[in-house]
Amino acid sequence: MTNEGKEKPRFYTCDCFTTDNIYLEEYKLHVRFVSEQQFRLDYHALLKKLGCVRDEQFEGVLNKISQEVDRRKHLGVTSAQRAAAIKDIYRPLHPHVYHLQESYLASEFKQIVEYCQSDSATEEGLLGLLEEQVAPRVYRFPLFDKSFCEDLMEELKHFEQSAAPKGRPNTMNQYGILLNELGFDEHFITPLREQYLLPLTSLLYPDCGGCCLDSHKAFVVKYDMNEDLDLSYHYDNAEVTLNVSLGKEFTEGNLYFGDMRQVPVSETECSEVEHRVTEGLLHRGQHMHGALPISSGQRWNLIIWMRASQERNKQCPMCNRTPTLVEAEGFADGFTKHSDPPQNISCALT
C-alpha cells in the first residue's frame, strides 16, 4: 500500500489559488477577485444586500482581500520559513507522537483495515463493519486510542503556547496548526494515508479518486468560546476528507452535512452528525458541510484533505476549470503535470 520504490511526483497548485474562494467572514461569503473592476461588478450589489452599505465598509473589504491575495502569493515561502524556524527553536513535549505507531490506533480500526487489505474485501463487506452512514456516504468509525489523543492534544497545546511561529490553516479557520510545518507529514500523516486510510477509501470512494490518493493537506482546527465557535457551510479542497475529533471537553458543536456542492442549497436537506472524541468521519471533499457552534469548552479536530492528482488534473475542484499549474512547495494543492489515462468516472451526486 505504500509508494516505496516509485519516483515521487512534483506537486503544483492551480493559478486560481490566488483569486478564487476568498472567504469574507463578516458576510459569510466566498468571492473571486481578479481585479477591483471585476469585483465591483460581481459583488457590489450583493454585498450591499448583506450589510456592506457604506463606502468605507467596501474599502475595508477590498483591503482584506488585498491582504489575503498577498498572503497566498507568498504562502510557499512564508510556510517554509516558519517550518525552518519551528525545527530550529521548538522542542516537542511528546516526540513520540510525530511517528505513527499501530498502538495509537483503535483495535476496531485495525480490524477494518485488515479486512480492506484482504483479497475478498468488498464495499458491501466493509459497510457491514462500519457504523451506519451518518449522512449519505459519510462514515464514522473509531480511529485513535484515547491515550494517544490525550498525548497529541498536550503536544499541540505545548506548541500553541510556545514562541515558535504559527500559520493559520485556511481563511475559514483562524485558530489551528498546520501539521506539515510542525513536522508531522513524513512519519505520521503520509503513512496514515497510504497504509491505513487508502484501503478504506479505495472501496468507499472509487468514483472520487479514493483508490489513488497521492497527497494531502493536514491541519488541526480549534474551537473555543473566545475564538472560533463554529464553521460556515462549505466544501473542501479535497477528493476525500478525514475529520477526527481529538478532544477536549465541549458541549454541542455537531457537524452537519448537506448535499454535493453542485446541488442548489434550496434543494438541500442537512443531516446533523455527532462528532465523538477519538472517532473519525470520512466524507467526499465536495460534500457541503459545516460545524455548529460549541456552547462550552474547547474542541480540537484533526483534518486531512486527501487529494488524487488523477482526478484533479482533469478539473480543478475549486474553480471547475482545467488547472493552470503554478510551482509550489511540498504537496502544494495536489496537482501533477502527468496523470494516468483518464477514467470514465466522476464523483457521484448521491
Coordinates of C-alpha atoms in Angstrom, one line a residue:
M1 CA 0.0 0.0 0.0
T2 CA 3.0 2.3 0.0
N3 CA 4.7 4.1 -2.8
E4 CA 8.2 2.8 -1.9
G5 CA 10.4 2.4 -5.0
K6 CA 8.4 4.8 -7.1
E7 CA 9.7 8.2 -8.1
K8 CA 7.9 10.9 -6.2
P9 CA 6.0 13.3 -8.4
R10 CA 6.3 17.1 -8.2
F11 CA 3.1 18.7 -7.0
Y12 CA 1.7 22.0 -8.1
T13 CA -1.1 24.4 -7.2
C14 CA -3.7 25.9 -9.6
D15 CA -3.4 29.5 -10.5
C16 CA -6.9 30.1 -9.2
F17 CA -5.5 29.7 -5.6
T18 CA -4.7 33.5 -5.6
T19 CA -8.0 34.6 -7.0
D20 CA -10.8 32.2 -6.1
N21 CA -12.6 31.1 -2.9
I22 CA -11.6 34.1 -0.8
Y23 CA -13.7 34.0 2.3
L24 CA -15.3 37.1 3.8
E25 CA -16.0 36.1 7.4
E26 CA -18.2 39.2 8.2
Y27 CA -20.6 38.4 5.3
K28 CA -20.2 34.5 5.2
L29 CA -19.3 34.8 1.5
H30 CA -16.7 33.2 -0.8
V31 CA -15.7 35.5 -3.6
R32 CA -13.4 35.6 -6.6
F33 CA -11.1 38.6 -7.1
V34 CA -9.2 39.2 -10.4
S35 CA -9.4 43.0 -10.4
E36 CA -11.2 45.7 -8.5
Q37 CA -13.4 46.4 -11.5
Q38 CA -14.4 42.8 -11.8
F39 CA -15.1 42.5 -8.1
R40 CA -17.3 45.6 -8.1
L41 CA -19.3 44.3 -11.0
D42 CA -19.7 40.9 -9.5
Y43 CA -20.2 41.6 -5.8
H44 CA -21.0 45.3 -5.0
A45 CA -24.8 44.8 -5.2
L46 CA -24.7 41.5 -3.3
L47 CA -22.5 42.9 -0.5
K48 CA -24.9 45.8 -0.1
K49 CA -27.8 43.4 0.5
L50 CA -25.6 41.7 3.1
G51 CA -25.0 44.9 5.0
C52 CA -21.9 46.4 3.3
V53 CA -23.6 49.7 2.5
R54 CA -21.0 52.4 3.2
D55 CA -18.1 53.2 1.0
E56 CA -15.6 52.7 3.9
Q57 CA -17.1 49.3 4.5
F58 CA -16.5 48.3 0.9
E59 CA -13.0 49.7 1.0
G60 CA -12.4 47.6 4.1
V61 CA -13.4 44.5 2.2
L62 CA -11.0 45.4 -0.6
N63 CA -8.2 45.9 1.9
K64 CA -8.9 42.5 3.5
I65 CA -8.9 40.8 0.1
S66 CA -5.7 42.5 -0.9
Q67 CA -4.0 41.2 2.2
E68 CA -5.3 37.7 1.6
V69 CA -4.2 37.7 -2.0
D70 CA -0.7 38.8 -0.9
R71 CA -0.6 36.1 1.8
R72 CA -1.5 33.4 -0.8
K73 CA 1.1 34.6 -3.3
H74 CA 3.9 34.3 -0.7
L75 CA 2.5 31.3 1.1
G76 CA 5.1 28.8 -0.1
V77 CA 8.0 30.9 1.0
T78 CA 6.5 32.0 4.4
S79 CA 5.4 28.4 5.2
A80 CA 8.9 27.1 4.5
Q81 CA 10.4 29.9 6.7
R82 CA 8.0 29.0 9.5
A83 CA 8.8 25.3 9.3
A84 CA 12.6 26.0 9.4
A85 CA 12.1 28.3 12.4
I86 CA 10.0 25.7 14.2
K87 CA 12.6 23.0 13.6
D88 CA 15.3 25.3 15.0
I89 CA 13.6 26.7 18.1
Y90 CA 10.8 24.3 19.1
R91 CA 11.4 21.4 21.5
P92 CA 8.5 18.9 21.4
L93 CA 6.9 17.8 24.7
H94 CA 6.0 14.3 23.3
P95 CA 8.4 13.5 20.5
H96 CA 6.8 10.0 20.0
V97 CA 3.5 11.4 18.6
Y98 CA 5.3 12.5 15.4
H99 CA 5.8 8.9 14.4
L100 CA 2.8 6.8 13.7
Q101 CA 2.6 3.5 15.6
E102 CA 0.0 0.8 15.4
S103 CA -0.5 1.1 19.2
Y104 CA -2.0 4.6 18.6
L105 CA -4.9 3.1 16.5
A106 CA -8.2 1.7 17.8
S107 CA -8.4 -2.1 17.6
E108 CA -11.7 -1.8 15.7
F109 CA -10.0 0.4 13.1
K110 CA -7.1 -2.0 12.7
Q111 CA -9.6 -4.8 12.1
I112 CA -11.4 -2.7 9.4
V113 CA -8.1 -2.0 7.7
E114 CA -7.1 -5.7 7.8
Y115 CA -10.4 -6.6 6.1
C116 CA -9.9 -4.0 3.4
Q117 CA -6.4 -5.4 2.7
S118 CA -7.8 -8.9 2.2
D119 CA -8.3 -10.4 -1.3
S120 CA -12.0 -11.0 -0.5
A121 CA -12.7 -7.4 0.5
T122 CA -15.8 -5.7 -1.0
E123 CA -17.6 -2.4 -0.4
E124 CA -20.6 -4.3 1.0
G125 CA -18.5 -6.2 3.4
L126 CA -16.7 -3.1 4.6
L127 CA -20.1 -1.3 5.1
G128 CA -21.0 -4.2 7.4
L129 CA -18.0 -3.4 9.6
L130 CA -18.7 0.4 9.8
E131 CA -21.4 2.2 11.7
E132 CA -24.5 3.2 9.8
Q133 CA -24.0 6.0 7.4
V134 CA -24.5 9.1 9.5
A135 CA -25.2 11.1 6.2
P136 CA -25.1 9.9 2.6
R137 CA -21.7 8.4 2.1
V138 CA -20.4 9.8 5.4
Y139 CA -18.8 7.1 7.5
R140 CA -17.9 7.2 11.2
F141 CA -15.5 4.8 12.9
P142 CA -13.1 4.6 15.9
L143 CA -9.7 5.7 14.8
F144 CA -7.3 6.5 17.6
D145 CA -6.7 5.3 21.1
K146 CA -7.8 7.7 23.8
S147 CA -4.4 8.0 25.4
F148 CA -2.8 8.9 22.1
C149 CA -5.4 11.6 21.6
E150 CA -4.5 13.0 25.0
D151 CA -0.8 13.0 24.3
L152 CA -1.3 14.6 20.9
M153 CA -3.5 17.3 22.5
E154 CA -0.8 18.0 25.1
E155 CA 1.8 18.3 22.3
L156 CA -0.4 20.7 20.3
K157 CA -1.2 22.8 23.3
H158 CA 2.5 22.9 24.1
F159 CA 3.3 24.1 20.6
E160 CA 0.5 26.7 20.7
Q161 CA 1.9 28.2 23.9
S162 CA 5.5 28.3 22.5
A163 CA 7.2 31.2 20.9
A164 CA 7.5 29.3 17.6
P165 CA 5.8 31.0 14.5
K166 CA 2.4 29.7 13.5
G167 CA 0.3 29.8 10.3
R168 CA -3.4 29.6 10.2
P169 CA -5.0 26.5 8.4
N170 CA -7.1 28.5 5.9
T171 CA -9.3 31.6 5.5
M172 CA -12.2 30.0 7.4
N173 CA -10.3 28.7 10.4
Q174 CA -8.5 31.4 12.2
Y175 CA -7.2 29.2 15.0
G176 CA -5.3 25.9 14.5
I177 CA -2.0 24.4 13.4
L178 CA -0.5 23.4 10.0
L179 CA 0.9 19.9 10.7
N180 CA 3.4 19.9 7.8
E181 CA 5.1 22.9 9.4
L182 CA 5.3 21.2 12.7
G183 CA 6.9 18.1 11.2
F184 CA 4.0 15.5 11.1
D185 CA 3.8 14.8 7.4
E186 CA 6.6 12.3 6.7
H187 CA 6.3 9.9 9.6
F188 CA 2.7 10.3 10.6
I189 CA 0.2 11.7 8.1
T190 CA 1.7 10.1 5.0
P191 CA 1.8 6.5 6.4
L192 CA -1.6 7.0 7.9
R193 CA -3.0 7.9 4.5
E194 CA -1.0 5.3 2.5
Q195 CA -1.1 2.3 4.8
Y196 CA -4.4 2.7 6.7
L197 CA -6.8 5.1 5.0
L198 CA -6.2 4.2 1.3
P199 CA -7.6 0.7 1.8
L200 CA -10.9 2.1 3.1
T201 CA -11.2 5.0 0.6
S202 CA -10.4 2.6 -2.4
L203 CA -13.6 0.7 -1.5
L204 CA -15.8 3.5 -0.4
Y205 CA -15.0 6.2 -2.9
P206 CA -13.6 4.7 -6.2
D207 CA -15.6 7.2 -8.2
C208 CA -13.9 10.2 -6.4
G209 CA -10.3 9.1 -6.7
G210 CA -10.4 7.2 -3.4
C211 CA -8.2 4.5 -4.9
C212 CA -5.4 6.9 -6.0
L213 CA -5.0 9.4 -3.2
D214 CA -1.4 10.6 -3.5
S215 CA -1.1 13.8 -1.5
H216 CA -2.8 15.6 1.3
K217 CA -3.0 18.8 3.4
A218 CA -3.3 18.1 7.2
F219 CA -4.1 20.6 9.9
V220 CA -5.7 20.9 13.3
V221 CA -8.5 23.4 14.0
K222 CA -9.6 24.7 17.4
Y223 CA -13.0 25.9 18.5
D224 CA -13.1 27.9 21.7
M225 CA -15.7 30.1 23.4
N226 CA -13.3 33.1 23.0
E227 CA -12.2 32.2 19.5
D228 CA -13.8 30.4 16.5
L229 CA -17.1 28.9 17.7
D230 CA -18.3 27.3 14.5
L231 CA -17.6 26.8 10.8
S232 CA -19.8 28.0 8.0
Y233 CA -21.2 25.8 5.3
H234 CA -18.5 24.9 2.8
Y235 CA -16.8 22.2 0.8
D236 CA -13.1 21.1 0.9
N237 CA -10.2 21.3 -1.5
A238 CA -10.0 17.6 -1.4
E239 CA -11.3 14.4 -3.1
V240 CA -11.8 12.7 0.3
T241 CA -11.7 14.3 3.8
L242 CA -10.9 12.7 7.2
N243 CA -12.1 14.6 10.2
V244 CA -11.1 13.3 13.7
S245 CA -12.3 14.7 17.0
L246 CA -9.3 14.8 19.3
G247 CA -10.9 16.5 22.4
K248 CA -11.1 18.3 24.8
E249 CA -14.3 18.7 26.8
F250 CA -17.0 20.5 24.9
T251 CA -20.8 20.6 24.5
E252 CA -22.8 20.8 21.3
G253 CA -20.8 21.7 18.1
N254 CA -22.1 18.9 16.0
L255 CA -21.2 18.7 12.3
Y256 CA -23.9 18.9 9.6
F257 CA -23.9 17.7 6.0
G258 CA -26.0 18.9 3.1
D259 CA -25.6 17.6 -0.5
M260 CA -22.8 17.7 -3.0
R261 CA -21.9 21.3 -3.9
Q262 CA -23.4 21.0 -7.4
V263 CA -26.9 20.8 -5.8
P264 CA -28.6 24.1 -5.1
V265 CA -29.0 24.9 -1.4
S266 CA -32.7 25.4 -1.9
E267 CA -32.9 21.7 -2.8
T268 CA -30.8 20.5 0.1
E269 CA -31.7 19.0 3.5
C270 CA -29.0 18.8 6.1
S271 CA -28.2 15.9 8.4
E272 CA -26.7 16.7 11.9
V273 CA -23.9 14.4 12.9
E274 CA -22.5 13.9 16.4
H275 CA -18.7 14.0 16.4
R276 CA -17.3 11.8 19.2
V277 CA -13.7 12.1 20.6
T278 CA -11.3 9.5 19.1
E279 CA -13.6 8.8 16.2
G280 CA -13.1 9.7 12.5
L281 CA -15.5 10.8 9.9
L282 CA -14.8 10.1 6.2
H283 CA -16.6 12.1 3.5
R284 CA -16.2 13.3 0.0
G285 CA -14.4 16.6 -0.2
Q286 CA -17.1 18.2 -2.4
H287 CA -19.9 17.2 0.1
M288 CA -21.1 20.5 1.6
H289 CA -20.8 20.6 5.4
G290 CA -20.3 22.8 8.4
A291 CA -19.9 22.8 12.2
L292 CA -22.5 24.1 14.6
P293 CA -21.3 26.4 17.4
I294 CA -20.0 24.8 20.6
S295 CA -21.8 26.1 23.7
S296 CA -19.0 25.4 26.2
G297 CA -15.5 24.1 26.5
Q298 CA -12.9 23.7 23.7
R299 CA -12.8 21.3 20.8
W300 CA -9.8 20.3 18.6
N301 CA -10.2 18.4 15.3
L302 CA -7.6 16.8 13.0
I303 CA -8.5 17.4 9.4
I304 CA -6.8 15.6 6.5
W305 CA -7.7 16.8 3.0
M306 CA -6.7 13.8 0.8
R307 CA -6.1 14.5 -2.9
A308 CA -6.0 12.4 -6.1
S309 CA -3.9 14.1 -8.8
Q310 CA -5.5 11.7 -11.3
E311 CA -8.9 13.3 -10.6
R312 CA -8.0 17.0 -10.1
N313 CA -5.6 17.1 -13.0
K314 CA -8.7 16.9 -15.2
Q315 CA -10.6 19.7 -13.4
C316 CA -9.7 21.9 -10.5
P317 CA -12.3 21.3 -7.8
M318 CA -12.1 24.9 -6.7
C319 CA -12.5 26.8 -10.0
N320 CA -14.1 24.0 -12.2
R321 CA -11.6 24.7 -14.9
T322 CA -8.7 22.8 -16.4
P323 CA -5.9 23.7 -13.9
T324 CA -3.2 26.1 -14.9
L325 CA -0.2 24.8 -12.9
V326 CA 2.0 27.0 -10.7
E327 CA 5.1 25.7 -9.0
A328 CA 4.8 25.3 -5.2
E329 CA 6.3 23.6 -2.2
G330 CA 5.7 20.1 -0.8
F331 CA 2.3 18.6 -1.7
A332 CA 1.0 22.0 -2.8
D333 CA -2.6 21.6 -3.9
G334 CA -2.1 18.0 -5.2
F335 CA -1.8 18.7 -9.0
T336 CA 0.8 17.0 -11.1
K337 CA 2.0 17.6 -14.7
H338 CA 1.5 14.0 -15.7
S339 CA -1.5 11.8 -14.9
D340 CA -2.6 8.3 -15.7
P341 CA -5.0 7.8 -18.6
P342 CA -8.4 9.4 -17.6
Q343 CA -11.0 7.0 -16.3
N344 CA -14.7 7.5 -17.2
I345 CA -15.7 8.1 -13.6
S346 CA -16.6 11.2 -11.7
C347 CA -17.8 11.9 -8.1
A348 CA -21.4 10.9 -7.8
L349 CA -24.0 13.4 -6.6
T350 CA -25.8 10.8 -4.5

